[in-house]
Tab-separated table of C-alpha atoms in Angstrom:
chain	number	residue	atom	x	y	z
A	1400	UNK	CA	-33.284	39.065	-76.857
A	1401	UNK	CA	-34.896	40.747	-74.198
A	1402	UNK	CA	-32.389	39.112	-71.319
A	1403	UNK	CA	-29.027	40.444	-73.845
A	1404	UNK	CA	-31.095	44.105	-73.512
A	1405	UNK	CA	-31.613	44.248	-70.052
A	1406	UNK	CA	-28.544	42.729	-69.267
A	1407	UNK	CA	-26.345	46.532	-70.307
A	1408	UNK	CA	-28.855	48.000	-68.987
A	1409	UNK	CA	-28.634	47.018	-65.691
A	1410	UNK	CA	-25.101	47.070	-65.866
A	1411	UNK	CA	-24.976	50.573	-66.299
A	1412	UNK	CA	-27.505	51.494	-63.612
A	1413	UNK	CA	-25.220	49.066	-60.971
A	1414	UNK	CA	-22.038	51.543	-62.433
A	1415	UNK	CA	-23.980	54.419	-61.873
A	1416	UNK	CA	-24.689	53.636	-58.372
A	1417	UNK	CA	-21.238	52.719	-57.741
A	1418	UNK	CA	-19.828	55.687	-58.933
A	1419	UNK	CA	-22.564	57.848	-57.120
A	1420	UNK	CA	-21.550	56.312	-54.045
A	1421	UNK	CA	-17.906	56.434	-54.545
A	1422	UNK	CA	-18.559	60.166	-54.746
A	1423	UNK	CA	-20.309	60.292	-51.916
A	1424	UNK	CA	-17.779	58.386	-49.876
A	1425	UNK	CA	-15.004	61.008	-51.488
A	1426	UNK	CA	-16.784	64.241	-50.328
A	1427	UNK	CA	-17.800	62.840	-46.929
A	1428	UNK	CA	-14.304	62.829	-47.009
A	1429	UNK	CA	-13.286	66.066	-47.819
A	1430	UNK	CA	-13.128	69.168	-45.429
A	1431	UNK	CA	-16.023	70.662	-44.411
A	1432	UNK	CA	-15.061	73.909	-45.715
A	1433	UNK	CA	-17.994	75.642	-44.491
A	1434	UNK	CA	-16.986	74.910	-40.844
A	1435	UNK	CA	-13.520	75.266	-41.378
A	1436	UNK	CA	-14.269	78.828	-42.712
A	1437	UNK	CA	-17.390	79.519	-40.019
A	1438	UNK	CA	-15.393	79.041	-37.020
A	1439	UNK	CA	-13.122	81.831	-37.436
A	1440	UNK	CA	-15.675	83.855	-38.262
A	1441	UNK	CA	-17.744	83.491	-35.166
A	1442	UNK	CA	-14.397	83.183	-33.216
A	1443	UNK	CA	-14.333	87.150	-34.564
A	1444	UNK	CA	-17.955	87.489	-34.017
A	1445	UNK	CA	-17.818	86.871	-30.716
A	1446	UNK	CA	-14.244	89.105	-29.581
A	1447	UNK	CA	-15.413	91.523	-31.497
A	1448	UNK	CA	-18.474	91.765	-29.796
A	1449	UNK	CA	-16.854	91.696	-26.418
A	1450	UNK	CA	-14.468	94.324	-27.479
A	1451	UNK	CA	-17.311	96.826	-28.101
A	1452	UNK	CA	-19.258	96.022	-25.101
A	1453	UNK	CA	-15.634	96.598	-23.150
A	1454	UNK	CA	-14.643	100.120	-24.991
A	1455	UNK	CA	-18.374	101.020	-24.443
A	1456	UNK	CA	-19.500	99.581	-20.966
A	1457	UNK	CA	-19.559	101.596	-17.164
A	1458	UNK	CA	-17.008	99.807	-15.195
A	1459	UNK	CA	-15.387	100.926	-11.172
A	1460	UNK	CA	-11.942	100.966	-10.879
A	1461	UNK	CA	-11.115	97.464	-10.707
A	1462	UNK	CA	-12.935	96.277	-13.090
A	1463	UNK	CA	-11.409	99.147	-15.812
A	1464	UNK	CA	-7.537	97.816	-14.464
A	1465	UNK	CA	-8.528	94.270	-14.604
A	1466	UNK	CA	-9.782	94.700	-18.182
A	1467	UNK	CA	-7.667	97.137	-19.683
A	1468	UNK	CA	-6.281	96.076	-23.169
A	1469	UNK	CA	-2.938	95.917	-22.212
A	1470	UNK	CA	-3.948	93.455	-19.353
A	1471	UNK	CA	-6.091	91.449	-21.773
A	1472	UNK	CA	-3.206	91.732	-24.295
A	1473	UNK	CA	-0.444	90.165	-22.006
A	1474	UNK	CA	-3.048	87.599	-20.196
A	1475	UNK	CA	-3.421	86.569	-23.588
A	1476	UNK	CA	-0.219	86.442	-24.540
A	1477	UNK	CA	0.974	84.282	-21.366
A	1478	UNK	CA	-2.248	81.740	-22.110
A	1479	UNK	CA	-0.527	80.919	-25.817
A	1480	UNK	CA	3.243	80.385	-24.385
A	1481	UNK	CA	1.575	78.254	-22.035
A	1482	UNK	CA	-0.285	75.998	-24.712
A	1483	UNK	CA	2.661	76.152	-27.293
A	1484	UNK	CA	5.905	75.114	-24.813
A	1485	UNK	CA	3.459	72.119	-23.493
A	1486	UNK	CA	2.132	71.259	-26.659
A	1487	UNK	CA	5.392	70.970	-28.174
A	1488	UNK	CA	6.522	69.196	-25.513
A	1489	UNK	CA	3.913	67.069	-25.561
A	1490	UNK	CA	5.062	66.335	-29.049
A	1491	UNK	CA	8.878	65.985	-28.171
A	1492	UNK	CA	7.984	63.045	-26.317
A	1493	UNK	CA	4.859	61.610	-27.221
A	1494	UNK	CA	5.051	60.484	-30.901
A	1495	UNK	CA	8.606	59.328	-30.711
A	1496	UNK	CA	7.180	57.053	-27.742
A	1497	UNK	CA	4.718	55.898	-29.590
A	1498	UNK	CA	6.545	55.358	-32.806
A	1499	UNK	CA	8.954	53.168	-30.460
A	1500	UNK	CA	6.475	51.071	-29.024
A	1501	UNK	CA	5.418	49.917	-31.680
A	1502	UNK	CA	8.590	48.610	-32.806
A	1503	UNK	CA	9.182	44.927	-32.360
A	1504	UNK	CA	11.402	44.832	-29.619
A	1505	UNK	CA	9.468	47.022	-27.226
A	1506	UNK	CA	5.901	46.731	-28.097
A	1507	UNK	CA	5.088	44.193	-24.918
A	1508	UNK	CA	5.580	47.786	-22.713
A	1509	UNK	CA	3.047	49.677	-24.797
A	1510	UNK	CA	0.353	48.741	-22.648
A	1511	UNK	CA	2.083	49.484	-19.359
A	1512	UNK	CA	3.564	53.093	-20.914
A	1513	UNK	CA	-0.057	53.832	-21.945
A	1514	UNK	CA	-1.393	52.758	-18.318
A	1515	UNK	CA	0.920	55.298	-17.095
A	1516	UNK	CA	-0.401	57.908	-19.339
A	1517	UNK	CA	-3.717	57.195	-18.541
A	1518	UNK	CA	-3.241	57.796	-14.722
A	1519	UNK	CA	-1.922	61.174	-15.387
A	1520	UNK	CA	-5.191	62.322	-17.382
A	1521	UNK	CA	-7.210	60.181	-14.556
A	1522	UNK	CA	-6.274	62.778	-12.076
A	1523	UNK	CA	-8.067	65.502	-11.193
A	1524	UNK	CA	-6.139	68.529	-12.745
A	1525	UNK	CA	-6.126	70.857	-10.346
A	1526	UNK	CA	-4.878	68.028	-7.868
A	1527	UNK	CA	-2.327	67.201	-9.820
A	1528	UNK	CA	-1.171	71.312	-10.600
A	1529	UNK	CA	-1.116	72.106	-6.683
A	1530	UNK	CA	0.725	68.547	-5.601
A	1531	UNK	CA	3.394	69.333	-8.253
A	1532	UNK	CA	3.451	73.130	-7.071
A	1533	UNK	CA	3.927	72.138	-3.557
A	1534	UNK	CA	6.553	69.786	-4.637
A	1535	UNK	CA	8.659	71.422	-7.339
A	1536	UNK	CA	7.307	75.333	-6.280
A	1537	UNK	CA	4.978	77.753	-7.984
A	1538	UNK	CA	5.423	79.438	-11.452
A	1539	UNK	CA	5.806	78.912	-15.120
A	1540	UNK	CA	7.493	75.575	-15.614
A	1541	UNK	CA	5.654	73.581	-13.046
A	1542	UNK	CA	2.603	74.400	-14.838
A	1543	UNK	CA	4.051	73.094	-18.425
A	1544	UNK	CA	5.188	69.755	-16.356
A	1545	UNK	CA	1.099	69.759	-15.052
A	1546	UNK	CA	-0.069	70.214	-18.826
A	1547	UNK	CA	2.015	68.002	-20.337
A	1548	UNK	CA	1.276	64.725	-17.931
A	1549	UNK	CA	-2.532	65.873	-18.676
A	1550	UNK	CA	-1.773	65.950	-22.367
A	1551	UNK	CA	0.465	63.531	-23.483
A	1552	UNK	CA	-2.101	60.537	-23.366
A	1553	UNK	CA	-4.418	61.466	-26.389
A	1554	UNK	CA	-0.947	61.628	-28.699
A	1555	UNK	CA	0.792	58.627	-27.713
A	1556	UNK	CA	-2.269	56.740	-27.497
A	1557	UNK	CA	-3.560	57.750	-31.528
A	1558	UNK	CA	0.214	57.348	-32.846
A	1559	UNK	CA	0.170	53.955	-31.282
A	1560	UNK	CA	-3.612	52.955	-32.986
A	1561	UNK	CA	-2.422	54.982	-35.908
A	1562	UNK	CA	0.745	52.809	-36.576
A	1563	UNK	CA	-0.699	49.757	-35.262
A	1564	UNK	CA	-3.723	50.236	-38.409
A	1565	UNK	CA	-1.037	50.592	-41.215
A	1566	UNK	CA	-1.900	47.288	-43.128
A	1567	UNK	CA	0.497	44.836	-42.783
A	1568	UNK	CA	1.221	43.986	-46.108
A	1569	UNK	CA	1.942	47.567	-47.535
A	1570	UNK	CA	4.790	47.546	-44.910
A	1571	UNK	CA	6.023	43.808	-46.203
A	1572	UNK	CA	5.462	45.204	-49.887
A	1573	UNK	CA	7.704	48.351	-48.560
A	1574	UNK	CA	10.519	45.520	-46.860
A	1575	UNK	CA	10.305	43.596	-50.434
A	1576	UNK	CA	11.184	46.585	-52.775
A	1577	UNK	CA	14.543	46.483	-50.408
A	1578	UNK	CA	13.838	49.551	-48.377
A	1579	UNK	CA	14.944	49.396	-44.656
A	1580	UNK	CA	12.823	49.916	-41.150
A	1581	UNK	CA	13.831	53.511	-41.243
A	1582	UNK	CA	12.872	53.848	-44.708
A	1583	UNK	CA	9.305	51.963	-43.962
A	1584	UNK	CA	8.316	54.200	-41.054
A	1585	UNK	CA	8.665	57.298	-43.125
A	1586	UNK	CA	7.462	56.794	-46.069
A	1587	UNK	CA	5.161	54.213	-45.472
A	1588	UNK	CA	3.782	53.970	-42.043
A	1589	UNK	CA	4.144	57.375	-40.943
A	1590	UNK	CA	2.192	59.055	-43.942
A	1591	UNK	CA	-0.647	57.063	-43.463
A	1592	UNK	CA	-0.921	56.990	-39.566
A	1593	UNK	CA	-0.604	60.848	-39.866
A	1594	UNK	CA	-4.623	61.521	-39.988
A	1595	UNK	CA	-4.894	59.418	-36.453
A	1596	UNK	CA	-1.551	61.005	-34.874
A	1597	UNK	CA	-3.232	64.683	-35.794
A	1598	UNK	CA	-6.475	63.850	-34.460
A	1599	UNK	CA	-5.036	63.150	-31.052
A	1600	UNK	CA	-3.027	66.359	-31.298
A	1601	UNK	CA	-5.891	68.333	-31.848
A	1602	UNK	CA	-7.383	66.755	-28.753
A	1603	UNK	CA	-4.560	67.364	-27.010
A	1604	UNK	CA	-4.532	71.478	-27.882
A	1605	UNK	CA	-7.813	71.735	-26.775
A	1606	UNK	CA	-6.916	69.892	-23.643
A	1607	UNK	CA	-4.029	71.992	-23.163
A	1608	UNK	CA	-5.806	75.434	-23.534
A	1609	UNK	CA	-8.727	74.726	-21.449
A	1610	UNK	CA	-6.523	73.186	-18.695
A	1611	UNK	CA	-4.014	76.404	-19.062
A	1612	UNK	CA	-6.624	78.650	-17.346
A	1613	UNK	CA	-5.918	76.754	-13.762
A	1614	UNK	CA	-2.631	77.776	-14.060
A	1615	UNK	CA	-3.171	80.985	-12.401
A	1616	UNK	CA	-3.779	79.424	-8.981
A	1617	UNK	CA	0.195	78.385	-9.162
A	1618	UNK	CA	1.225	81.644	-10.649
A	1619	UNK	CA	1.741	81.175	-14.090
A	1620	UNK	CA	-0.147	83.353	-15.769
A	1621	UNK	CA	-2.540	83.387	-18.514
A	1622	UNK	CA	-6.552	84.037	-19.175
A	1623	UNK	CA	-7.417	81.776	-15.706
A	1624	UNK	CA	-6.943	85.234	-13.628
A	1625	UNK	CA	-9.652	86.968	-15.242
A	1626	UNK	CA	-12.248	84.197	-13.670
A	1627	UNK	CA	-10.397	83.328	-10.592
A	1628	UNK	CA	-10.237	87.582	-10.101
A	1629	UNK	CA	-14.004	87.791	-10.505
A	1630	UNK	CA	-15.044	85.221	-8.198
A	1631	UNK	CA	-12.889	86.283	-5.534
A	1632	UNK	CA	-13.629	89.818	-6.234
A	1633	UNK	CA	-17.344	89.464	-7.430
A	1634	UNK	CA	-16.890	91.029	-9.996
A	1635	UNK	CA	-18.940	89.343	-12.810
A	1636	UNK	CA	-18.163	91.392	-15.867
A	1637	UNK	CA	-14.109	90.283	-15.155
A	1638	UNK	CA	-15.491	86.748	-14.586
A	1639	UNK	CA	-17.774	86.526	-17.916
A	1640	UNK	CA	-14.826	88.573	-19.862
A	1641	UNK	CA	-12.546	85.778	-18.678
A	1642	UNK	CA	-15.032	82.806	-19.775
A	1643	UNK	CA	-15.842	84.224	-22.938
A	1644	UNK	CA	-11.983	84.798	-24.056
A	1645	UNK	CA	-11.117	81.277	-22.965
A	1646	UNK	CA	-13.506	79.791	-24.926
A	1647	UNK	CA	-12.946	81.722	-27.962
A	1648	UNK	CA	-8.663	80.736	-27.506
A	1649	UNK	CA	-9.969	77.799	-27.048
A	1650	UNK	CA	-12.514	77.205	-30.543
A	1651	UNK	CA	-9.532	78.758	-31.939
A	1652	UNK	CA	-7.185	76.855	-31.059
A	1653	UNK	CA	-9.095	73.766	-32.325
A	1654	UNK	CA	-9.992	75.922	-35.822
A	1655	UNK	CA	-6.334	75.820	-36.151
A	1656	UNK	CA	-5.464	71.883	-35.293
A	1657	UNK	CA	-8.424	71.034	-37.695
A	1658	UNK	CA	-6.866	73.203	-40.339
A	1659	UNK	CA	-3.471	71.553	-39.568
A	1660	UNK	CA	-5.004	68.005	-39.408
A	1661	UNK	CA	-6.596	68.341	-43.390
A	1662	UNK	CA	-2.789	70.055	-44.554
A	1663	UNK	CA	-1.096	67.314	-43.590
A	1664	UNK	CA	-3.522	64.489	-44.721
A	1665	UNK	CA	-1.891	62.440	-47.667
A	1666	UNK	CA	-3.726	63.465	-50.727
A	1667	UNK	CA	-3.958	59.982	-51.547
A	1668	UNK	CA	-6.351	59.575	-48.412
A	1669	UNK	CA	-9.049	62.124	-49.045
């Protein structure tokens, strides 16, 4: 009598834990709104601090031209087109790489492709921004080609572990129903490598945007000639104005990958 009692008993607290820790596991899952909310907002903290120490600050002649808003404005400016062309770039060639070698007939060059990759993010950066510019010439597009060998790695790389993780027998249930390769990659494969494939391209923004500030030394513009203007000048309120909007483009920029990563997550994966 007393075994039949406990028995339900028992049985419930076991559910109860289950289904405690199956909502745990779901909202470890789910966006940390807080953050995703709380970077912005100290992104505009910060900028707007600077902005009132720059409209209110004593600064000599060079430092008011190097700083003036329109300067800022169009530095600015330059340091996004930078990041976007090589991102998407990037993009353009990295995932459809990666969704290739994974196919059948070509996976045995994935690890030599990847190898390849790898030596391009080996090298030192600004090495491999001044070889190119003494090869191909200073200026805009020798820059993106610079960015892009430094980026691509991190993309090809997680859509290769992301389609590589698909389980195997979701893509032979997918073959059985009759649909075709095409039909598996896209609405099988593709969907659920996307979390790993948008991790790497958030990676590879931040890469992108931090790396974009060396671009100045080949003349390509962007937030790099603030610093690089007050070193060489000694001018440390250009210098610390430069650092500080770098890194807030920068926390930005990854805000706005993370944002992008949880939009595009299947719902049936959170």
């Amino acid at each position: 009598m007393t075994v039949t009692e406990e028995h339900p008993a028992k049985q419930n607290l076991a559910d109860t834990k289950a289904a405690a820790a199956g909502l745990a596991a779901t909202r470890a899952r789910r966006p940390s709104w807080g953050l995703l909310i709380g970077q912005p907002l100290f992104v505009a903290i910060v900028v707007g601090v600077w902005a009132i120490w720059r409209s209110q600050a004593e600064l000599d002649s060079i430092e008011q031209r190097q700083l003036e808003w329109k300067v800022v404005g169009q530095l600015t400016l330059e340091h996004l087109e930078l990041t976007a062309v090589a991102t998407i770039i990037v993009l353009l060639i990295a995932v459809p790489l990666g969704i290739a070698l994974t196919r059948p007939r070509s996976r045995r060059a994935a690890p030599l492709v990847v190898a390849l990759a790898n030596a391009g993010q080996a090298a030192p950066v600004i090495g491999l921004i001044v070889l190119l510019a003494i090869w191909l010439g200073f200026g805009f597009w020798t820059a993106i080609l610079a960015l892009c060998l430094y980026a691509i790695l991190p993309v090809l790389r997680n859509t290769i572990v992301g389609l590589q993780g698909v389980d195997p027998t979701l893509v032979e249930a997918g073959r059985g129903m009759g649909m075709s390769s095409v039909a598996v990659l896209g609405r099988i494969e593709l969907p659920l490598a996307v979390p790993v494939i948008m991790a790497g391209i958030r990676t590879a923004l931040v890469l992108v945007v931090g790396t974009a500030t060396l671009a100045t030394f080949i003349d390509a513009g962007g937030l790099g000639s603030l610093i690089t203007t007050g070193i060489r000048l000694l001018r440390y309120p250009v210098l610390i104005s430069g650092a500080v909007l770098v890194a807030a483009l920068a926390l930005l920029i990854d805000w706005a990958g993370r944002v992008l990563e949880e939009v595009t997550r299947p719902r049936g994966l959170e």
